[in-house]
XYZ file of C-alpha atoms in Angstrom:
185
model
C 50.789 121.555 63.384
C 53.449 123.371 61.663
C 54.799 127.080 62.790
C 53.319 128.771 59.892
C 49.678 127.291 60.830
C 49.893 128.420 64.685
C 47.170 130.552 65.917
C 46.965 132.142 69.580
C 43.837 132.236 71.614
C 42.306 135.731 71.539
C 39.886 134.948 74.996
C 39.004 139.015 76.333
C 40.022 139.412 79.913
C 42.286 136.849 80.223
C 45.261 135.729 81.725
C 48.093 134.716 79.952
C 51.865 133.583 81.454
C 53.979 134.025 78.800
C 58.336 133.741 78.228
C 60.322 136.128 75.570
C 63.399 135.101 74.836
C 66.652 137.042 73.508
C 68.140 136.191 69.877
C 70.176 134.007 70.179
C 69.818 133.656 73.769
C 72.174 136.717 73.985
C 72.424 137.797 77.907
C 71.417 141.642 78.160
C 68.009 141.741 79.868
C 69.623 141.849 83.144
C 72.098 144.644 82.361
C 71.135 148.341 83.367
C 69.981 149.369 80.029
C 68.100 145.866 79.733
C 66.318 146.566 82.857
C 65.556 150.357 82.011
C 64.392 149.435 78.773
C 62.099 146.457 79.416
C 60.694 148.803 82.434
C 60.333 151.791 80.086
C 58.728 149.517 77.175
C 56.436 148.331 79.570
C 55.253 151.153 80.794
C 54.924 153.012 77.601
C 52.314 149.987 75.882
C 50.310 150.205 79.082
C 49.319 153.898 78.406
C 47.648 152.914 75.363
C 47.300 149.068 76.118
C 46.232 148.589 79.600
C 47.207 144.899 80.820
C 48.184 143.986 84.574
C 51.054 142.577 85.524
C 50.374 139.762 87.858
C 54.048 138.077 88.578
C 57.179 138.848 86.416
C 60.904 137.788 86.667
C 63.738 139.195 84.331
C 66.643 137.055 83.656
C 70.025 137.406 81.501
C 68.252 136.100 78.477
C 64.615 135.825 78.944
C 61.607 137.042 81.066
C 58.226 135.226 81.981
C 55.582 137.092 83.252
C 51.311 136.818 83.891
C 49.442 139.161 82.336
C 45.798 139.985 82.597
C 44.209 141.816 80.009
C 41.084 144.246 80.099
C 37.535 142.673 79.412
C 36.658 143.346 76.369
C 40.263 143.613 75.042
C 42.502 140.014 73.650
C 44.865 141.653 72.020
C 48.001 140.076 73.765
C 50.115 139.777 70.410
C 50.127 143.667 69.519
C 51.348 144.202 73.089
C 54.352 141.478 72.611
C 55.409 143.110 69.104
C 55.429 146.952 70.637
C 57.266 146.033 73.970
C 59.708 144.533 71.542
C 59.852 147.389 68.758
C 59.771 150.153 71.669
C 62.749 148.065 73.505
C 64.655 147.582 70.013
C 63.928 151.107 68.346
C 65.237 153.204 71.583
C 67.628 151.159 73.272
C 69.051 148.655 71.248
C 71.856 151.117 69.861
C 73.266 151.379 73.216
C 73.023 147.806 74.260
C 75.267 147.759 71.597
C 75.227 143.673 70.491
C 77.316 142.216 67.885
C 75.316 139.988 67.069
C 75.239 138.816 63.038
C 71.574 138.221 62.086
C 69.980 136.014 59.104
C 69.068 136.992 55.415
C 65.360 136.446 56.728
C 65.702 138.368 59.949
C 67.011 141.128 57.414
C 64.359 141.181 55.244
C 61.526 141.641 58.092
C 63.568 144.194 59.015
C 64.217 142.272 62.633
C 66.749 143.102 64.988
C 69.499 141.194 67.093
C 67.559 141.511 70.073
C 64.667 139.252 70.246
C 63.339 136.052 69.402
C 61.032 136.507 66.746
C 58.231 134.882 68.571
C 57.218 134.454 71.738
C 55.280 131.732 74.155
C 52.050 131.803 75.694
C 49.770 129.884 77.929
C 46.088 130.563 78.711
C 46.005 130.407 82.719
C 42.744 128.299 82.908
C 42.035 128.847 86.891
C 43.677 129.553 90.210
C 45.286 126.218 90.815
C 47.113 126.728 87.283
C 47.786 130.783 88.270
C 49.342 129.442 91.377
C 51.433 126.990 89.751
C 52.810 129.500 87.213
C 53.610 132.325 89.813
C 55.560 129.136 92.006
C 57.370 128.985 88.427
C 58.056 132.364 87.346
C 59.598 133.088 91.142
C 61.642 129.760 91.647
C 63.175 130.295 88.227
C 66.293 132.196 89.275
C 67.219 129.426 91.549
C 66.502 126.536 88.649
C 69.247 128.598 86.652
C 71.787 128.648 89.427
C 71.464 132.636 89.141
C 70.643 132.609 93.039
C 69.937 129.965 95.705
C 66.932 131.512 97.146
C 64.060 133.480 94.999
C 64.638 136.355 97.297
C 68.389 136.919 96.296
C 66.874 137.470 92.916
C 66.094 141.329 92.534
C 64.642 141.578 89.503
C 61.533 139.087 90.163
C 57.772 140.310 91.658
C 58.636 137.541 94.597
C 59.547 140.797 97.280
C 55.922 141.694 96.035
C 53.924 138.367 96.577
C 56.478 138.303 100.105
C 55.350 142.427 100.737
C 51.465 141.576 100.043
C 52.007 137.737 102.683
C 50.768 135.478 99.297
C 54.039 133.946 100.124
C 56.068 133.688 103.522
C 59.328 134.838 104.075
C 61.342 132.119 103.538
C 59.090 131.100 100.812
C 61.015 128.601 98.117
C 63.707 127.619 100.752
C 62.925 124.028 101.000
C 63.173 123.407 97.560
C 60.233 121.820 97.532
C 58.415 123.997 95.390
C 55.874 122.174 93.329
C 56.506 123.898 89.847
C 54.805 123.369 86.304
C 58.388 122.952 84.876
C 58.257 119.337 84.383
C 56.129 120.366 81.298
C 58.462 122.650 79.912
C 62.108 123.679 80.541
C 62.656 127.454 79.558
């Protein structure tokens, strides 16, 4: 199946763990203004686009999250594309990237901030929402950013440790089962 004939799953109420990436895999996300203006993006498409956030990690150059949506509502996409135009439209001046971009980006009128599209996986029970939580907070650690998920502070692991879903020293071991063998982002 080619790019051009993709189509996502619109499935109301769902839950979705999905990774946006940086252009070019440029490392802001995890500056101050990265952080403030994912945060403030965030919050700002929940007013009028209620979704939960169920896990989330932010790292230099791209964030995965899980997401669950209201019943009655599958509009994940729209949410993507205004995190990403509120992020681009009110910070990206003072994130301040030189970064060149392509005839094409140009003439969608994209910026040098984002990858143009995004991934997505329908979370199809507990066993695979587990999984992808193990994945989202052990990812620090697979990038060498930290050696424990709790050295990482921008991750929703102190939650899950705060709430006991995981212990203390949770990820330690290193034996953390993860769904990465499937994909490497």
């Amino acid at each position: 199946m080619s790019m051009s004939n993709y189509r996502r799953l619109h499935i109301s109420g769902a839950t979705y763990f999905i990774t946006q990436v940086t252009y070019q895999r440029q490392p802001w996300l995890c500056s101050d203004i990265g952080r403030t203006a994912v945060r403030a993006a965030l919050g700002h498409v929940r007013k009028n686009y209620p979704f939960s956030i169920d896990a989330f990690v932010l790292l230099p150059d791209h964030f995965h999250t899980l997401w669950t949506l209201p019943t009655g509502d599958s509009n994940l996409s729209m949410r993507m594309l205004l995190i990403k135009r509120f992020v681009t439209k009110y910070y990206g001046h003072q994130l301040g990237l030189d970064v060149a971009i392509s005839r094409s980006r140009e003439k969608r009128k994209e910026g040098n901030l984002w990858q143009r599209r995004f991934w997505e996986h329908l979370i199809r029970d507990d066993v695979d929402f587990a999984n992808h939580c193990d994945y989202i907070h052990y990812n620090p650690v697979r990038h060498q950013l930290c050696e424990l998920p709790q050295q990482w502070a921008f991750s929703s692991v102190h939650r899950f440790i705060e709430q006991n879903i995981y212990s203390l020293d949770w990820g330690s071991s290193g034996e953390v089962q993860l769904v990465s063998d499937i994909w490497d982002v």
